[in-house]
């Protein structure tokens, strides 16, 4: 009898686990995902800013899995895990498993601020990025039409909460697009009114990175005109006013939320198995504490057994990939009745793009910035794309876009069924 492995979540962790098990016919795998495509979150901000198409960074699961004979796809959202009966419920059915692997990632954390949750614009999924793209383009049109200076200012203000890599990358790209595109294509707009604010509660941008990277990001964004506010948390968002911890307010129609994540909810998992940030506590082999055959990988897991990372690993793609590879080996070792390998993270560094031709890279032993860092960033972000075709297409698009500074996909697309009333 083949062992049935159900993997929930086809992100970095889920897909890499499949890759490490596909050639082993002792296993039958079912991938469950609420979407029908795998996507690449690090480049989502380029979709949100109309720089690249969503299809450049996403790939259909069924196409990806069609070459693997022992893998099936079940499109559905996880509703509940039933550890006693070794089954999960999705919104489209019930699946039995021998091993369950939870790789659902995280969702935006609004830290209990209901108004922010309701009215800000998060940017963690393709759907959210496309929504944000439409929203910003519509707001630009409104700003171009508006004759009232105060209203126009509010429409042109963009507030980004969160000064991590996503916030920095987004601020840099929006600022540059303002220079290259808005000035040319929106002549009726008073661009002197437009302001991009980047806000973080911590004293620096890119807080987990080196001092060199933090300063480079700060200085470059300042030179692009971004207003950086540090040491100040966003506290509320009322009547289109962002309220800051020091009592100051910023009027804006656009509050983009890139400030923190929380593990996705997994009903049915014992409360005791949850750690900080609603992450699932796992042992050195990624087994969820208090369970016998349930594993968690990547962003949703919290593993404090690695001596170099006693508080858990950073929520990065490399951790998810390495988790998956290690679990792949261990599942085979369980079948072979061999001793399991504890997980140890091999930190390959981190990086962020700040603007065109400018990035910062922290490697374990040294850091660098500027054009070479930018080329490194581009190269590293093309490699993990799922198909050769996607890599070539993205490389080609980037080449064209960075030369012309003018992507032509600024289309406001609002898919809906034709209705007789409209
Ligand atoms: C905007 C952004 C930029 C980032 N930039 C970087 C970067 O530059 N470098 C870096 O290393 N990391 C970056 N990260 C973090 C990196 O993307 C994550 O660490 C990585 O994606 C984690 O992989 P994962 O497999 O655990 O989860 P994910 O990649 O998030 O995959 C989770 C999967 O679960 C599916 N899913 C979610 N809920 C359900 C459900 N209820 N039922 C079924 N399926 C579900 C999702 O559709 C998705 O396919 C970034 C993240 C974001 C959001």
Short mmCIF file of C-alpha atoms and ligand atoms in Angstrom, two decimals:
data_model
loop_
_atom_site.label_atom_id
_atom_site.label_comp_id
_atom_site.label_asym_id
_atom_site.label_seq_id
_atom_site.Cartn_x
_atom_site.Cartn_y
_atom_site.Cartn_z
CA UNK A 1 0.00 0.00 0.00
CA UNK A 2 1.38 3.41 -0.94
CA UNK A 3 1.47 5.97 1.84
CA UNK A 4 -0.83 8.88 1.12
CA UNK A 5 0.76 12.28 1.81
CA UNK A 6 -1.64 15.22 1.78
CA UNK A 7 0.16 18.54 1.40
CA UNK A 8 -1.93 21.64 2.11
CA UNK A 9 -0.40 24.69 0.41
CA UNK A 10 1.54 24.74 -2.86
CA UNK A 11 3.94 27.58 -2.05
CA UNK A 12 7.71 27.26 -1.80
CA UNK A 13 7.46 24.56 0.87
CA UNK A 14 4.68 22.47 -0.66
CA UNK A 15 6.13 22.43 -4.18
CA UNK A 16 9.66 21.62 -3.03
CA UNK A 17 8.38 18.75 -0.91
CA UNK A 18 6.58 17.34 -3.95
CA UNK A 19 9.75 17.67 -6.01
CA UNK A 20 11.73 15.71 -3.45
CA UNK A 21 9.19 12.85 -3.35
CA UNK A 22 7.95 12.49 -6.93
CA UNK A 23 10.24 9.69 -7.94
CA UNK A 24 9.45 7.51 -4.96
CA UNK A 25 6.55 5.16 -5.71
CA UNK A 26 6.09 4.27 -2.06
CA UNK A 27 4.16 7.54 -1.85
CA UNK A 28 0.98 8.89 -3.34
CA UNK A 29 0.66 12.66 -2.96
CA UNK A 30 -2.32 14.99 -3.02
CA UNK A 31 -1.64 18.70 -3.17
CA UNK A 32 -4.44 20.85 -1.77
CA UNK A 33 -4.47 24.57 -2.51
CA UNK A 34 -7.19 27.18 -2.50
CA UNK A 35 -5.81 28.59 -5.76
CA UNK A 36 -5.15 26.66 -8.96
CA UNK A 37 -1.69 28.18 -9.33
CA UNK A 38 1.65 28.45 -7.59
CA UNK A 39 2.99 31.98 -7.29
CA UNK A 40 6.15 33.79 -6.29
CA UNK A 41 5.47 36.31 -3.48
CA UNK A 42 8.80 38.22 -3.63
CA UNK A 43 7.78 39.76 -6.97
CA UNK A 44 4.18 40.53 -6.12
CA UNK A 45 4.95 44.21 -5.65
CA UNK A 46 5.89 44.39 -9.34
CA UNK A 47 2.41 43.09 -10.21
CA UNK A 48 0.78 45.62 -7.88
CA UNK A 49 2.67 48.45 -9.54
CA UNK A 50 1.77 47.33 -13.11
CA UNK A 51 5.41 46.53 -13.83
CA UNK A 52 4.88 42.87 -14.77
CA UNK A 53 1.90 40.62 -15.49
CA UNK A 54 0.65 38.24 -12.81
CA UNK A 55 1.30 35.37 -15.23
CA UNK A 56 5.04 36.19 -15.11
CA UNK A 57 5.18 34.97 -11.52
CA UNK A 58 2.46 32.31 -11.36
CA UNK A 59 2.03 28.87 -12.84
CA UNK A 60 -0.95 26.45 -12.93
CA UNK A 61 -0.60 23.51 -10.54
CA UNK A 62 -2.20 21.05 -12.93
CA UNK A 63 0.33 21.89 -15.66
CA UNK A 64 3.16 21.67 -13.17
CA UNK A 65 2.01 18.32 -11.79
CA UNK A 66 1.00 16.75 -15.09
CA UNK A 67 4.39 15.09 -15.48
CA UNK A 68 4.26 13.42 -12.08
CA UNK A 69 2.31 10.16 -11.93
CA UNK A 70 2.03 9.91 -8.17
CA UNK A 71 0.69 13.42 -7.55
CA UNK A 72 -2.93 14.65 -7.67
CA UNK A 73 -4.31 18.13 -7.25
CA UNK A 74 -7.34 19.04 -5.14
CA UNK A 75 -8.43 22.65 -5.44
CA UNK A 76 -9.97 23.59 -2.13
CA UNK A 77 -9.53 25.64 0.98
CA UNK A 78 -8.66 23.85 4.21
CA UNK A 79 -11.61 23.91 6.60
CA UNK A 80 -10.54 21.52 9.37
CA UNK A 81 -8.00 18.90 10.35
CA UNK A 82 -9.31 15.79 12.14
CA UNK A 83 -6.20 14.22 13.69
CA UNK A 84 -8.20 11.38 15.29
CA UNK A 85 -9.51 10.11 11.96
CA UNK A 86 -6.43 11.09 9.91
CA UNK A 87 -8.53 13.25 7.62
CA UNK A 88 -8.93 16.85 6.51
CA UNK A 89 -12.00 18.70 5.36
CA UNK A 90 -11.79 21.22 2.58
CA UNK A 91 -14.63 23.28 1.14
CA UNK A 92 -14.80 20.64 -1.59
CA UNK A 93 -14.53 17.33 0.23
CA UNK A 94 -12.82 15.08 2.74
CA UNK A 95 -9.37 13.57 2.24
CA UNK A 96 -7.77 10.75 4.26
CA UNK A 97 -4.02 10.86 4.86
CA UNK A 98 -1.18 8.81 6.25
CA UNK A 99 0.95 11.92 6.59
CA UNK A 100 -0.42 15.46 6.58
CA UNK A 101 1.88 18.37 5.72
CA UNK A 102 0.66 21.87 6.53
CA UNK A 103 2.36 24.50 4.36
CA UNK A 104 -0.31 27.19 4.22
CA UNK A 105 1.97 30.14 4.93
CA UNK A 106 0.76 33.30 6.62
CA UNK A 107 -1.74 36.10 6.21
CA UNK A 108 -1.51 39.83 6.93
CA UNK A 109 -1.51 40.76 10.60
CA UNK A 110 -3.44 43.94 11.41
CA UNK A 111 -2.61 43.70 15.12
CA UNK A 112 -6.28 43.93 16.09
CA UNK A 113 -6.87 47.25 14.28
CA UNK A 114 -10.30 46.63 12.75
CA UNK A 115 -10.44 49.87 10.70
CA UNK A 116 -7.04 49.15 9.22
CA UNK A 117 -8.11 45.61 8.39
CA UNK A 118 -11.27 46.83 6.68
CA UNK A 119 -9.90 49.81 4.77
CA UNK A 120 -6.19 49.28 4.10
CA UNK A 121 -4.77 47.44 1.11
CA UNK A 122 -2.72 44.34 1.94
CA UNK A 123 -0.36 42.85 -0.63
CA UNK A 124 0.30 39.19 0.06
CA UNK A 125 -1.50 37.38 -2.72
CA UNK A 126 -1.96 37.79 -6.48
CA UNK A 127 -5.62 38.72 -5.90
CA UNK A 128 -4.58 41.49 -3.50
CA UNK A 129 -1.85 42.73 -5.85
CA UNK A 130 -4.30 42.95 -8.75
CA UNK A 131 -6.83 44.71 -6.57
CA UNK A 132 -4.15 47.17 -5.45
CA UNK A 133 -3.08 47.76 -9.06
CA UNK A 134 -6.66 48.61 -10.10
CA UNK A 135 -7.17 50.71 -7.00
CA UNK A 136 -4.05 52.82 -7.54
CA UNK A 137 -4.84 53.36 -11.23
CA UNK A 138 -8.42 54.39 -10.42
CA UNK A 139 -7.21 56.74 -7.69
CA UNK A 140 -4.75 58.32 -10.13
CA UNK A 141 -7.62 58.96 -12.56
CA UNK A 142 -9.65 60.52 -9.77
CA UNK A 143 -6.69 62.68 -8.76
CA UNK A 144 -6.25 63.81 -12.35
CA UNK A 145 -9.95 64.86 -12.50
CA UNK A 146 -10.06 66.57 -9.14
CA UNK A 147 -9.84 70.36 -9.07
CA UNK A 148 -9.97 70.69 -5.28
CA UNK A 149 -6.39 70.99 -4.03
CA UNK A 150 -7.07 69.38 -0.65
CA UNK A 151 -8.91 66.45 -2.19
CA UNK A 152 -6.25 66.07 -4.87
CA UNK A 153 -3.56 65.94 -2.20
CA UNK A 154 -5.45 63.23 -0.33
CA UNK A 155 -5.82 61.23 -3.54
CA UNK A 156 -2.15 61.57 -4.42
CA UNK A 157 -0.84 60.64 -0.98
CA UNK A 158 0.20 57.00 -0.69
CA UNK A 159 1.00 55.65 2.75
CA UNK A 160 2.91 52.37 3.03
CA UNK A 161 2.91 50.85 6.51
CA UNK A 162 5.88 48.53 7.00
CA UNK A 163 9.52 49.32 6.24
CA UNK A 164 10.64 45.74 5.57
CA UNK A 165 11.81 44.59 2.12
CA UNK A 166 8.28 44.67 0.68
CA UNK A 167 7.56 48.23 1.87
CA UNK A 168 10.96 49.46 0.70
CA UNK A 169 10.65 47.79 -2.72
CA UNK A 170 7.14 49.11 -3.19
CA UNK A 171 8.01 52.67 -2.13
CA UNK A 172 11.01 52.75 -4.48
CA UNK A 173 9.02 51.48 -7.43
CA UNK A 174 6.04 53.81 -6.90
CA UNK A 175 8.38 56.79 -6.49
CA UNK A 176 10.21 55.96 -9.72
CA UNK A 177 7.02 55.35 -11.63
CA UNK A 178 5.82 58.76 -10.50
CA UNK A 179 8.88 60.27 -12.14
CA UNK A 180 8.94 58.21 -15.32
CA UNK A 181 5.25 57.79 -16.01
CA UNK A 182 2.87 60.02 -14.06
CA UNK A 183 4.57 63.22 -15.17
CA UNK A 184 4.25 62.25 -18.83
CA UNK A 185 0.88 60.58 -18.87
CA UNK A 186 -1.11 62.58 -16.33
CA UNK A 187 -0.38 66.16 -17.40
CA UNK A 188 -3.48 67.49 -15.66
CA UNK A 189 -2.20 66.31 -12.28
CA UNK A 190 -0.27 68.58 -9.91
CA UNK A 191 2.61 66.25 -9.16
CA UNK A 192 4.07 68.59 -6.61
CA UNK A 193 1.19 67.43 -4.44
CA UNK A 194 2.06 63.76 -4.57
CA UNK A 195 3.64 62.20 -1.52
CA UNK A 196 4.71 58.70 -0.68
CA UNK A 197 5.05 57.98 3.02
CA UNK A 198 6.87 54.93 4.35
CA UNK A 199 6.14 54.28 8.01
CA UNK A 200 7.61 51.80 10.47
CA UNK A 201 7.38 51.36 14.23
CA UNK A 202 11.06 50.33 14.39
CA UNK A 203 13.99 52.77 14.34
CA UNK A 204 15.26 51.57 10.92
CA UNK A 205 14.10 50.36 7.53
CA UNK A 206 14.97 46.75 6.59
CA UNK A 207 15.40 45.94 10.27
CA UNK A 208 16.72 42.35 9.91
CA UNK A 209 19.41 43.46 7.43
CA UNK A 210 22.87 44.99 7.89
CA UNK A 211 23.43 48.64 8.90
CA UNK A 212 24.88 49.28 5.45
CA UNK A 213 21.69 47.98 3.78
CA UNK A 214 19.47 49.99 6.14
CA UNK A 215 21.32 53.23 5.47
CA UNK A 216 21.50 52.65 1.72
CA UNK A 217 17.74 52.07 1.56
CA UNK A 218 17.02 55.11 3.71
CA UNK A 219 19.24 57.43 1.69
CA UNK A 220 18.10 56.27 -1.72
CA UNK A 221 14.39 56.45 -0.86
CA UNK A 222 14.88 59.91 0.63
CA UNK A 223 16.56 61.03 -2.59
CA UNK A 224 13.55 59.72 -4.53
CA UNK A 225 11.33 61.94 -2.38
CA UNK A 226 9.82 59.25 -0.13
CA UNK A 227 8.85 60.62 3.29
CA UNK A 228 10.17 58.12 5.80
CA UNK A 229 8.70 58.08 9.30
CA UNK A 230 10.43 55.72 11.75
CA UNK A 231 9.85 54.85 15.41
CA UNK A 232 6.17 55.47 14.82
CA UNK A 233 3.41 52.87 14.59
CA UNK A 234 0.18 53.25 12.64
CA UNK A 235 -2.60 53.17 15.22
CA UNK A 236 -5.79 53.60 13.22
CA UNK A 237 -7.31 54.58 9.88
CA UNK A 238 -10.45 56.65 10.26
CA UNK A 239 -12.27 58.76 7.64
CA UNK A 240 -9.34 58.35 5.24
CA UNK A 241 -6.89 59.62 7.88
CA UNK A 242 -3.99 57.45 8.97
CA UNK A 243 -3.53 58.04 12.69
CA UNK A 244 0.02 57.61 13.98
CA UNK A 245 1.16 56.68 17.48
CA UNK A 246 2.43 60.24 18.09
CA UNK A 247 -1.04 61.63 17.31
CA UNK A 248 -0.12 63.00 13.87
CA UNK A 249 -2.39 62.18 10.96
CA UNK A 250 -1.93 61.77 7.21
CA UNK A 251 -4.87 62.15 4.88
CA UNK A 252 -4.90 59.48 2.20
CA UNK A 253 -7.18 57.29 0.14
CA UNK A 254 -4.40 54.69 -0.11
CA UNK A 255 -2.99 52.92 2.93
CA UNK A 256 -0.94 49.92 1.81
CA UNK A 257 -0.36 47.35 4.57
CA UNK A 258 2.93 45.41 4.47
CA UNK A 259 3.44 45.42 8.19
CA UNK A 260 3.57 41.97 9.68
CA UNK A 261 2.11 38.51 9.22
CA UNK A 262 0.37 35.87 11.29
CA UNK A 263 0.12 32.10 10.67
CA UNK A 264 -3.00 30.98 8.83
CA UNK A 265 -5.61 29.40 11.02
CA UNK A 266 -5.76 25.61 11.05
CA UNK A 267 -8.93 24.53 12.90
CA UNK A 268 -8.58 21.12 14.54
CA UNK A 269 -4.94 21.50 15.57
CA UNK A 270 -4.61 21.48 19.38
CA UNK A 271 -4.25 24.94 20.98
CA UNK A 272 -1.03 23.80 22.72
CA UNK A 273 0.59 23.35 19.30
CA UNK A 274 0.36 27.08 18.53
CA UNK A 275 3.33 29.37 19.16
CA UNK A 276 4.06 33.07 18.73
CA UNK A 277 2.40 34.68 15.71
CA UNK A 278 -0.03 31.70 15.51
CA UNK A 279 2.78 29.60 14.02
CA UNK A 280 2.63 25.82 14.50
CA UNK A 281 5.27 24.60 16.95
CA UNK A 282 7.31 21.84 15.38
CA UNK A 283 10.15 19.60 16.53
CA UNK A 284 13.53 19.28 14.82
CA UNK A 285 11.91 17.07 12.14
CA UNK A 286 9.02 19.50 11.48
CA UNK A 287 6.45 17.33 13.23
CA UNK A 288 3.74 19.45 14.84
CA UNK A 289 3.95 19.17 18.63
CA UNK A 290 1.23 16.98 20.11
CA UNK A 291 0.51 15.13 16.86
CA UNK A 292 1.83 11.85 15.49
CA UNK A 293 1.77 12.23 11.71
CA UNK A 294 1.20 15.95 11.02
CA UNK A 295 4.06 18.13 9.81
CA UNK A 296 4.33 21.88 9.24
CA UNK A 297 6.80 23.64 6.93
CA UNK A 298 7.84 27.15 5.99
CA UNK A 299 6.21 30.34 7.21
CA UNK A 300 3.46 28.64 9.21
CA UNK A 301 5.90 26.64 11.34
CA UNK A 302 7.89 27.72 14.37
CA UNK A 303 10.94 25.59 15.03
CA UNK A 304 13.13 26.48 17.99
CA UNK A 305 15.40 23.44 17.96
CA UNK A 306 18.04 24.88 15.62
CA UNK A 307 20.86 26.13 17.90
CA UNK A 308 21.61 29.08 15.60
CA UNK A 309 17.96 30.19 15.61
CA UNK A 310 16.65 29.57 19.15
CA UNK A 311 13.71 31.92 18.63
CA UNK A 312 12.73 30.28 15.34
CA UNK A 313 13.71 30.90 11.73
CA UNK A 314 12.93 34.03 9.73
CA UNK A 315 9.89 33.68 7.47
CA UNK A 316 11.80 33.46 4.21
CA UNK A 317 11.58 31.43 1.03
CA UNK A 318 14.91 29.69 1.72
CA UNK A 319 13.67 28.36 5.05
CA UNK A 320 10.54 26.95 3.40
CA UNK A 321 12.59 25.33 0.61
CA UNK A 322 15.14 23.81 3.00
CA UNK A 323 12.38 22.61 5.36
CA UNK A 324 10.72 20.84 2.45
CA UNK A 325 13.90 19.16 1.25
CA UNK A 326 14.70 17.94 4.76
CA UNK A 327 11.21 16.58 5.34
CA UNK A 328 11.32 14.86 1.93
CA UNK A 329 14.47 13.02 3.03
CA UNK A 330 13.00 12.20 6.42
CA UNK A 331 9.74 10.77 5.06
CA UNK A 332 11.84 8.39 2.96
CA UNK A 333 13.97 7.59 5.99
CA UNK A 334 10.87 6.76 8.03
CA UNK A 335 9.92 4.20 5.37
CA UNK A 336 13.48 2.86 5.35
CA UNK A 337 13.48 2.78 9.18
CA UNK A 338 16.57 5.00 9.26
CA UNK A 339 17.50 7.64 11.82
CA UNK A 340 15.91 11.01 11.00
CA UNK A 341 17.92 14.16 10.18
CA UNK A 342 17.22 17.19 12.39
CA UNK A 343 16.68 20.46 10.49
CA UNK A 344 19.50 22.99 10.39
CA UNK A 345 19.02 26.19 8.43
CA UNK A 346 21.78 27.16 6.00
CA UNK A 347 21.43 30.95 5.90
CA UNK A 348 22.29 32.12 2.40
CA UNK A 349 21.67 35.80 3.15
CA UNK A 350 18.99 38.29 2.27
CA UNK A 351 18.49 41.13 -0.20
CA UNK A 352 16.17 43.93 -1.22
CA UNK A 353 15.86 46.04 -4.34
CA UNK A 354 15.57 49.77 -3.59
CA UNK A 355 15.18 51.29 -7.01
CA UNK A 356 16.25 50.82 -10.60
CA UNK A 357 19.91 49.67 -10.73
CA UNK A 358 20.11 49.79 -6.95
CA UNK A 359 19.80 46.99 -4.40
CA UNK A 360 21.33 45.79 -1.15
CA UNK A 361 22.61 42.28 -0.54
CA UNK A 362 23.65 40.78 2.80
CA UNK A 363 25.59 37.53 2.45
CA UNK A 364 26.64 35.56 5.55
CA UNK A 365 30.18 36.98 5.41
CA UNK A 366 29.83 40.38 3.70
CA UNK A 367 27.36 42.89 2.29
CA UNK A 368 27.30 44.95 -0.89
CA UNK A 369 25.03 47.44 -2.61
CA UNK A 370 24.45 49.29 -5.88
CA UNK A 371 24.41 47.98 -9.45
CA UNK A 372 26.12 44.66 -8.77
CA UNK A 373 23.69 44.03 -5.91
CA UNK A 374 20.83 44.88 -8.26
CA UNK A 375 22.05 42.39 -10.89
CA UNK A 376 22.44 39.76 -8.15
CA UNK A 377 18.88 40.46 -6.98
CA UNK A 378 17.49 40.03 -10.50
CA UNK A 379 19.40 36.79 -11.02
CA UNK A 380 18.42 35.30 -7.65
CA UNK A 381 14.76 36.19 -8.18
CA UNK A 382 14.60 34.55 -11.58
CA UNK A 383 16.11 31.20 -10.56
CA UNK A 384 13.26 29.97 -8.31
CA UNK A 385 10.54 30.66 -10.88
CA UNK A 386 8.85 27.41 -11.63
CA UNK A 387 9.31 26.95 -15.39
CA UNK A 388 12.04 27.75 -17.88
CA UNK A 389 9.48 29.67 -19.97
CA UNK A 390 8.56 31.90 -17.00
CA UNK A 391 12.24 32.63 -16.39
CA UNK A 392 12.88 33.65 -20.00
CA UNK A 393 9.68 35.71 -20.18
CA UNK A 394 10.45 37.57 -16.98
CA UNK A 395 14.09 38.19 -17.97
CA UNK A 396 12.93 39.55 -21.32
CA UNK A 397 10.24 41.75 -19.74
CA UNK A 398 12.66 43.13 -17.19
CA UNK A 399 15.22 43.95 -19.88
CA UNK A 400 12.61 45.84 -21.89
CA UNK A 401 11.03 47.57 -18.88
CA UNK A 402 14.23 48.70 -17.23
CA UNK A 403 15.36 50.20 -20.54
CA UNK A 404 12.09 51.92 -21.45
CA UNK A 405 10.94 52.77 -17.89
CA UNK A 406 7.43 52.48 -19.19
CA UNK A 407 5.39 49.31 -18.71
CA UNK A 408 2.29 49.33 -20.85
CA UNK A 409 0.04 47.12 -18.75
CA UNK A 410 -1.58 49.87 -16.73
CA UNK A 411 -5.03 48.55 -17.52
CA UNK A 412 -7.93 48.88 -15.13
CA UNK A 413 -9.49 45.46 -15.57
CA UNK A 414 -12.63 44.71 -13.58
CA UNK A 415 -13.72 41.21 -14.43
CA UNK A 416 -17.42 40.65 -13.92
CA UNK A 417 -20.41 39.03 -15.58
CA UNK A 418 -22.37 41.30 -17.87
CA UNK A 419 -25.54 42.39 -16.13
CA UNK A 420 -28.74 43.68 -17.74
CA UNK A 421 -28.83 46.54 -15.27
CA UNK A 422 -25.57 48.13 -16.41
C1 LIG B 1 5.13 40.52 -0.70
C2 LIG B 1 6.11 39.49 -0.20
C3 LIG B 1 7.46 39.61 -0.52
C4 LIG B 1 8.38 38.67 -0.06
N1 LIG B 1 9.70 38.80 -0.40
C5 LIG B 1 10.58 37.85 -0.03
C6 LIG B 1 11.94 37.89 -0.46
O1 LIG B 1 12.36 38.81 -1.17
N2 LIG B 1 12.77 36.87 -0.07
C7 LIG B 1 12.32 35.83 0.70
O2 LIG B 1 13.09 34.93 1.02
N3 LIG B 1 11.07 35.79 1.14
C8 LIG B 1 10.18 36.74 0.78
N4 LIG B 1 8.89 36.67 1.20
C9 LIG B 1 8.51 35.59 2.10
C10 LIG B 1 8.31 34.29 1.30
O3 LIG B 1 7.42 34.53 0.24
C11 LIG B 1 7.77 33.24 2.25
O4 LIG B 1 8.71 33.01 3.25
C12 LIG B 1 7.48 31.94 1.51
O5 LIG B 1 6.53 32.16 0.50
C13 LIG B 1 6.96 30.89 2.49
O6 LIG B 1 6.65 29.74 1.78
P1 LIG B 1 5.46 28.80 2.27
O7 LIG B 1 5.45 27.66 1.34
O8 LIG B 1 5.60 28.55 3.72
O9 LIG B 1 4.14 29.67 2.13
P2 LIG B 1 3.52 30.39 0.85
O10 LIG B 1 4.53 30.56 -0.21
O11 LIG B 1 2.82 31.58 1.38
O12 LIG B 1 2.45 29.35 0.30
C14 LIG B 1 1.26 29.07 0.97
C15 LIG B 1 0.32 28.35 0.02
O13 LIG B 1 -0.81 27.94 0.79
C16 LIG B 1 -1.99 28.20 0.06
N5 LIG B 1 -3.07 28.37 1.04
C17 LIG B 1 -3.23 29.39 1.90
N6 LIG B 1 -4.33 29.21 2.65
C18 LIG B 1 -4.88 28.04 2.24
C19 LIG B 1 -6.03 27.32 2.63
N7 LIG B 1 -6.84 27.75 3.61
N8 LIG B 1 -6.30 26.16 2.01
C20 LIG B 1 -5.51 25.70 1.01
N9 LIG B 1 -4.40 26.36 0.61
C21 LIG B 1 -4.09 27.51 1.21
C22 LIG B 1 -1.65 29.46 -0.72
O14 LIG B 1 -2.51 29.61 -1.85
C23 LIG B 1 -0.21 29.23 -1.10
O15 LIG B 1 -0.10 28.54 -2.33
C24 LIG B 1 7.94 37.60 0.75
C25 LIG B 1 6.60 37.48 1.06
C26 LIG B 1 5.68 38.41 0.59
C27 LIG B 1 4.22 38.26 0.93
#
